Tab-separated table of C-alpha atoms in Angstrom:
chain	number	residue	atom	x	y	z
A	478	MET	CA	-12.234	-33.307	-23.771
A	479	ASN	CA	-10.217	-36.529	-23.786
A	480	LEU	CA	-9.124	-38.443	-20.698
A	481	ASN	CA	-5.557	-37.146	-20.849
A	482	SER	CA	-6.639	-33.489	-20.906
A	483	ARG	CA	-9.113	-34.071	-18.074
A	484	SER	CA	-6.360	-35.670	-15.999
A	485	LYS	CA	-4.177	-32.579	-16.502
A	486	TYR	CA	-6.973	-30.297	-15.258
A	487	VAL	CA	-7.513	-32.527	-12.215
A	488	TRP	CA	-3.848	-32.346	-11.326
A	489	ALA	CA	-3.803	-28.580	-11.911
A	490	TYR	CA	-6.696	-28.017	-9.499
A	491	PHE	CA	-5.096	-30.441	-7.049
A	492	MET	CA	-1.868	-28.420	-7.049
A	493	ILE	CA	-3.598	-25.049	-6.491
A	494	ALA	CA	-6.058	-26.453	-3.935
A	495	PRO	CA	-3.962	-25.584	-0.813
A	496	THR	CA	-3.566	-21.945	-1.879
A	497	LEU	CA	-7.179	-21.689	-3.040
A	498	ILE	CA	-8.563	-23.187	0.183
A	499	GLY	CA	-6.285	-21.002	2.306
A	500	THR	CA	-7.426	-17.888	0.425
A	501	LEU	CA	-11.097	-18.750	0.852
A	502	VAL	CA	-10.757	-19.639	4.548
A	503	PHE	CA	-8.382	-16.909	5.721
A	504	TRP	CA	-9.406	-14.100	3.343
A	505	GLY	CA	-12.735	-14.791	1.680
A	506	TRP	CA	-14.695	-15.848	4.761
A	507	PRO	CA	-13.412	-12.959	6.957
A	508	VAL	CA	-14.492	-10.526	4.220
A	509	VAL	CA	-17.990	-11.998	4.232
A	510	GLN	CA	-18.089	-11.848	8.047
A	511	SER	CA	-16.933	-8.232	8.029
A	512	ILE	CA	-19.646	-7.235	5.561
A	513	LEU	CA	-22.316	-8.959	7.675
A	514	LEU	CA	-21.039	-7.450	10.943
A	515	GLY	CA	-21.359	-3.976	9.460
A	516	PHE	CA	-25.139	-4.459	9.323
A	517	GLN	CA	-25.448	-5.992	12.790
A	518	HIS	CA	-25.156	-5.139	16.476
A	519	SER	CA	-23.503	-7.563	18.877
A	520	SER	CA	-24.601	-8.244	22.432
A	521	ASN	CA	-23.811	-10.745	25.189
A	522	PHE	CA	-20.060	-10.243	24.699
A	523	GLY	CA	-20.372	-10.667	20.945
A	524	THR	CA	-22.141	-14.017	21.030
A	525	VAL	CA	-25.496	-12.698	19.755
A	526	ASN	CA	-25.846	-10.532	16.657
A	527	HIS	CA	-28.934	-8.460	15.855
A	528	TRP	CA	-29.641	-7.113	12.384
A	529	VAL	CA	-29.739	-3.291	12.518
A	530	GLY	CA	-29.514	-2.421	8.843
A	531	PHE	CA	-27.601	0.773	8.092
A	532	ASP	CA	-27.449	2.057	11.690
A	533	ASN	CA	-23.675	1.650	11.903
A	534	TYR	CA	-23.198	3.548	8.654
A	535	VAL	CA	-25.536	6.341	9.746
A	536	LYS	CA	-23.398	6.673	12.865
A	537	LEU	CA	-20.344	6.699	10.624
A	538	VAL	CA	-21.634	9.584	8.513
A	539	HIS	CA	-22.193	11.730	11.612
A	540	ASP	CA	-18.835	10.829	13.172
A	541	GLN	CA	-16.388	13.726	12.680
A	542	GLU	CA	-13.511	11.506	13.748
A	543	PHE	CA	-14.266	9.148	10.848
A	544	TRP	CA	-14.048	12.002	8.341
A	545	GLN	CA	-10.754	13.144	9.855
A	546	ASN	CA	-9.407	9.587	9.592
A	547	LEU	CA	-10.574	9.422	5.978
A	548	ARG	CA	-8.778	12.692	5.179
A	549	ASN	CA	-5.635	11.391	6.861
A	550	THR	CA	-5.753	8.185	4.821
A	551	LEU	CA	-6.292	9.965	1.504
A	552	LEU	CA	-3.571	12.508	2.315
A	553	TYR	CA	-1.110	9.705	3.026
A	554	VAL	CA	-2.060	8.001	-0.250
A	555	ALA	CA	-1.665	11.258	-2.196
A	556	MET	CA	1.822	11.808	-0.755
A	557	PHE	CA	3.102	8.241	-0.608
A	558	VAL	CA	2.057	6.734	-3.959
A	559	PRO	CA	3.526	9.327	-6.395
A	560	VAL	CA	6.794	9.697	-4.478
A	561	THR	CA	7.307	5.941	-4.203
A	562	LEU	CA	6.423	5.344	-7.845
A	563	VAL	CA	8.770	8.057	-9.113
A	564	LEU	CA	11.709	7.070	-6.895
A	565	SER	CA	11.246	3.350	-7.601
A	566	THR	CA	11.311	4.068	-11.334
A	567	LEU	CA	14.381	6.295	-11.139
A	568	PHE	CA	16.347	3.840	-9.017
A	569	ALA	CA	15.290	0.939	-11.249
A	570	VAL	CA	16.533	2.811	-14.328
A	571	LEU	CA	19.849	3.554	-12.616
A	572	LEU	CA	20.274	-0.051	-11.460
A	573	ASN	CA	19.405	-1.339	-14.914
A	574	THR	CA	22.612	0.146	-16.286
A	575	LYS	CA	25.927	-1.656	-16.351
A	576	VAL	CA	27.734	-0.159	-13.370
A	577	LYS	CA	30.222	-1.746	-11.025
A	578	GLY	CA	28.627	-3.328	-7.958
A	579	VAL	CA	25.064	-3.111	-9.294
A	580	SER	CA	24.103	-6.371	-7.545
A	581	LEU	CA	25.199	-4.941	-4.201
A	582	TYR	CA	23.115	-1.816	-4.751
A	583	ARG	CA	20.069	-3.935	-5.548
A	584	VAL	CA	20.513	-5.851	-2.295
A	585	ILE	CA	20.878	-2.618	-0.314
A	586	PHE	CA	17.668	-1.196	-1.762
A	587	PHE	CA	15.826	-4.440	-1.049
A	588	LEU	CA	16.983	-4.716	2.574
A	589	PRO	CA	13.996	-2.800	4.038
A	590	GLN	CA	11.720	-5.551	2.705
A	591	VAL	CA	13.382	-8.181	4.908
A	592	THR	CA	13.850	-5.953	7.964
A	593	MET	CA	11.563	-6.586	10.926
A	594	PRO	CA	9.004	-3.723	11.082
A	595	ALA	CA	9.317	-3.389	14.865
A	596	ALA	CA	13.112	-3.118	14.714
A	597	ALA	CA	12.967	-0.620	11.852
A	598	ALA	CA	10.359	1.443	13.718
A	599	MET	CA	12.587	1.686	16.784
A	600	VAL	CA	15.428	3.002	14.619
A	601	TRP	CA	13.170	5.625	13.032
A	602	VAL	CA	11.896	6.723	16.444
A	603	VAL	CA	15.471	7.353	17.529
A	604	LEU	CA	16.334	9.145	14.275
A	605	PHE	CA	13.365	11.528	14.601
A	606	ALA	CA	13.671	12.069	18.360
A	607	LYS	CA	13.377	15.704	19.355
A	608	ASP	CA	16.276	16.005	21.816
A	609	PHE	CA	18.832	13.474	20.578
A	610	GLY	CA	17.668	12.495	17.093
A	611	LEU	CA	20.086	12.383	14.186
A	612	ILE	CA	17.652	14.215	11.871
A	613	ASN	CA	17.498	17.293	14.116
A	614	HIS	CA	21.250	17.130	14.593
A	615	LEU	CA	21.913	17.130	10.833
A	616	LEU	CA	19.374	19.855	10.141
A	617	GLY	CA	20.371	21.947	13.139
A	618	THR	CA	16.766	22.058	14.345
A	619	HIS	CA	14.830	21.103	17.470
A	620	VAL	CA	11.580	19.881	15.929
A	621	ALA	CA	9.230	17.433	17.642
A	622	TRP	CA	8.755	15.364	14.496
A	623	LEU	CA	6.735	12.589	16.098
A	624	SER	CA	4.509	14.592	18.457
A	625	ASN	CA	3.721	17.528	16.182
A	626	GLY	CA	0.660	16.986	13.997
A	627	ASN	CA	2.153	19.150	11.263
A	628	TYR	CA	5.184	16.878	10.830
A	629	ALA	CA	4.044	13.405	11.921
A	630	MET	CA	2.454	12.643	8.548
A	631	ILE	CA	5.671	13.604	6.764
A	632	VAL	CA	7.571	11.167	8.966
A	633	LEU	CA	5.138	8.366	8.112
A	634	VAL	CA	5.486	9.090	4.400
A	635	ILE	CA	9.289	9.028	4.637
A	636	VAL	CA	9.227	5.726	6.518
A	637	GLY	CA	6.672	4.283	4.117
A	638	VAL	CA	8.643	5.271	1.020
A	639	TRP	CA	11.839	3.874	2.535
A	640	GLY	CA	10.139	0.546	3.151
A	641	ALA	CA	8.349	0.309	-0.202
A	642	ILE	CA	11.023	1.346	-2.696
A	643	GLY	CA	12.845	-2.008	-2.684
A	644	MET	CA	10.004	-4.264	-3.812
A	645	ASN	CA	8.519	-1.770	-6.262
A	646	MET	CA	11.939	-1.065	-7.693
A	647	LEU	CA	12.292	-4.774	-8.482
A	648	LEU	CA	8.905	-4.770	-10.215
A	649	VAL	CA	9.909	-1.804	-12.369
A	650	LEU	CA	13.326	-3.368	-12.980
A	651	ALA	CA	11.616	-6.504	-14.292
A	652	GLY	CA	9.575	-4.316	-16.623
A	653	LEU	CA	12.692	-2.536	-17.843
A	654	GLN	CA	14.433	-5.781	-18.655
A	655	GLY	CA	11.438	-6.802	-20.749
A	656	ILE	CA	11.837	-3.859	-23.130
A	657	PRO	CA	13.350	-5.047	-26.447
A	658	LYS	CA	16.938	-3.900	-26.880
A	659	SER	CA	16.276	-3.390	-30.581
A	660	LEU	CA	14.234	-0.264	-29.799
A	661	TYR	CA	17.224	1.394	-28.144
A	662	GLU	CA	19.535	0.252	-30.944
A	663	ALA	CA	17.230	1.820	-33.524
A	664	ALA	CA	17.136	5.021	-31.475
A	665	ASP	CA	20.947	5.076	-31.326
A	666	ILE	CA	21.098	4.782	-35.101
A	667	ASP	CA	18.729	7.757	-35.386
A	668	GLY	CA	20.943	9.737	-33.021
A	669	ALA	CA	18.439	9.974	-30.184
A	670	LYS	CA	19.727	11.398	-26.923
A	671	ARG	CA	19.462	9.579	-23.589
A	672	PHE	CA	16.578	11.698	-22.293
A	673	ASN	CA	14.594	11.212	-25.513
A	674	LYS	CA	15.093	7.448	-25.309
A	675	PHE	CA	13.866	7.511	-21.736
A	676	ARG	CA	10.837	9.660	-22.649
A	677	PHE	CA	9.756	8.016	-25.892
A	678	ILE	CA	10.859	4.393	-25.362
A	679	THR	CA	11.360	3.559	-21.692
A	680	ILE	CA	8.319	5.277	-20.197
A	681	PRO	CA	5.755	4.156	-22.841
A	682	MET	CA	6.998	0.562	-22.766
A	683	LEU	CA	7.045	0.641	-18.975
A	684	THR	CA	3.473	1.904	-18.521
A	685	PRO	CA	1.912	-1.576	-17.993
A	686	THR	CA	4.354	-2.205	-15.142
A	687	LEU	CA	3.779	1.281	-13.726
A	688	PHE	CA	0.023	0.725	-13.916
A	689	PHE	CA	0.259	-2.535	-11.976
A	690	THR	CA	2.676	-1.028	-9.462
A	691	SER	CA	0.456	2.007	-8.880
A	692	ILE	CA	-2.507	-0.242	-8.060
A	693	ILE	CA	-0.468	-2.264	-5.567
A	694	LEU	CA	0.907	0.907	-3.984
A	695	LEU	CA	-2.521	2.532	-3.712
A	696	ILE	CA	-4.159	-0.477	-2.064
A	697	GLY	CA	-1.243	-0.874	0.331
A	698	ALA	CA	-1.186	2.831	1.204
A	699	THR	CA	-4.855	2.878	2.211
A	700	GLN	CA	-4.087	0.099	4.706
A	701	ILE	CA	-1.375	1.921	6.630
A	702	PHE	CA	-1.353	0.776	10.241
A	703	ASP	CA	1.912	-0.666	11.528
A	704	SER	CA	3.992	2.514	11.219
A	705	ILE	CA	1.289	4.519	13.032
A	706	TYR	CA	1.079	1.922	15.773
A	707	LEU	CA	4.842	1.466	16.192
A	708	ILE	CA	6.219	4.959	15.510
A	709	ILE	CA	3.468	7.376	16.554
A	710	GLY	CA	1.886	5.261	19.299
A	711	LYS	CA	-1.578	5.244	20.813
A	712	THR	CA	-0.823	7.911	23.476
A	713	ASN	CA	0.794	10.426	21.127
A	714	VAL	CA	-0.929	13.820	20.889
A	715	ALA	CA	-0.285	13.754	17.127
A	716	LEU	CA	-2.315	10.576	16.647
A	717	PRO	CA	-5.534	12.351	15.506
A	718	SER	CA	-3.523	14.032	12.733
A	719	VAL	CA	-2.295	10.736	11.267
A	720	ARG	CA	-4.834	8.115	12.371
A	721	SER	CA	-5.920	6.071	9.356
A	722	LEU	CA	-9.124	4.151	8.706
A	723	VAL	CA	-7.380	0.860	9.445
A	724	TYR	CA	-6.091	2.215	12.752
A	725	ALA	CA	-9.629	3.420	13.572
A	726	TYR	CA	-10.881	-0.083	12.756
A	727	TYR	CA	-8.315	-1.528	15.160
A	728	GLN	CA	-9.309	0.908	17.905
A	729	ASN	CA	-13.044	0.307	17.612
A	730	SER	CA	-12.832	-3.449	17.171
A	731	PHE	CA	-10.115	-4.427	19.638
A	732	ILE	CA	-9.890	-1.585	22.164
A	733	TYR	CA	-13.474	-0.294	22.368
A	734	ASN	CA	-14.886	-3.789	21.625
A	735	ASP	CA	-17.333	-2.398	19.064
A	736	ARG	CA	-16.558	-4.770	16.246
A	737	ASN	CA	-19.719	-3.863	14.325
A	738	TYR	CA	-18.732	-0.214	14.045
A	739	GLY	CA	-15.177	-1.294	13.251
A	740	ALA	CA	-16.502	-3.561	10.494
A	741	SER	CA	-18.460	-0.676	8.986
A	742	ILE	CA	-15.249	1.392	8.845
A	743	ILE	CA	-13.300	-1.342	7.097
A	744	ASN	CA	-16.206	-1.979	4.711
A	745	VAL	CA	-16.126	1.669	3.674
A	746	LEU	CA	-12.386	1.321	3.076
A	747	LEU	CA	-13.084	-1.719	0.895
A	748	MET	CA	-15.528	0.333	-1.184
A	749	ILE	CA	-12.983	3.153	-1.472
A	750	ASN	CA	-10.317	0.724	-2.706
A	751	LEU	CA	-12.713	-0.767	-5.241
A	752	ALA	CA	-13.671	2.722	-6.460
A	753	LEU	CA	-10.071	3.945	-6.750
A	754	THR	CA	-8.994	0.760	-8.535
A	755	GLY	CA	-11.969	1.061	-10.869
A	756	ILE	CA	-10.995	4.642	-11.698
A	757	GLN	CA	-7.458	3.520	-12.469
A	758	PHE	CA	-8.720	0.813	-14.822
A	759	ALA	CA	-11.107	3.280	-16.469
A	760	PHE	CA	-8.285	5.716	-17.274
A	761	GLN	CA	-5.613	3.166	-18.175
A	762	LYS	CA	-6.461	3.375	-21.891
A	763	LYS	CA	-5.367	7.008	-21.875
A	764	TRP	CA	-1.795	6.352	-20.768
A	765	VAL	CA	-1.012	2.608	-20.699
A	766	TYR	CA	0.484	1.123	-23.883
A	767	TYR	CA	0.308	-2.635	-24.386
A	768	ASP	CA	1.704	-2.782	-27.939
């Protein structure tokens, strides 16, 4: 390696150093601490840690509340990810066409991404209110959407999809714009209909983007917390029906002051995310086309 090439590498590492250091300090080190805390027990107000091995995880296995929280998290993922992926793809396809005011529509769909979560949550609380909510008024019902365990999860999924469509739609839109126009021109020459072009050209060529988007959606869905905290609330009778693993981590670590048990919960979630992502990568060869 000559001096000029070495100088380029030095400058490259110098430019990424702030981001790299920030990632290691504010993400990497907390992960290591969380893993260690899961195998320890804290005393003296958390100043002294004793190694207890797998005691926290044994407690976790016998905790029925943990299993309920795990079911809630997986149920949310199963409902949220497919709906968001399908709607993001459909809206991206529609906004990829030449229609009047398409830029305005793109901005409207992206607005939830720049809306303050607390402000948006307050609006949703009002919309789903039992006595004066707009949803009940439009449907002609009197349903306690937020305090009924049978409906609270549906509300969270609706709010989550509303907030996630904008960003994921842009990702899919970027993938759509990367598809060669020549493929559609060749299909037009062969007399292919619009649905066939969508099925045999758009979807196959879009699978790498859909694969990436599905991973991002899955990891984000398993970490649901803010909408539970802001919309459902900690005193709501429906909380056990929607409480996620991240919310259980928050409760144990910051309310019950049992950060070791909280760390064990979040460590299990980390393993679940790694397993689900690994499964996605294992099956990508069956449906993702890179040619």
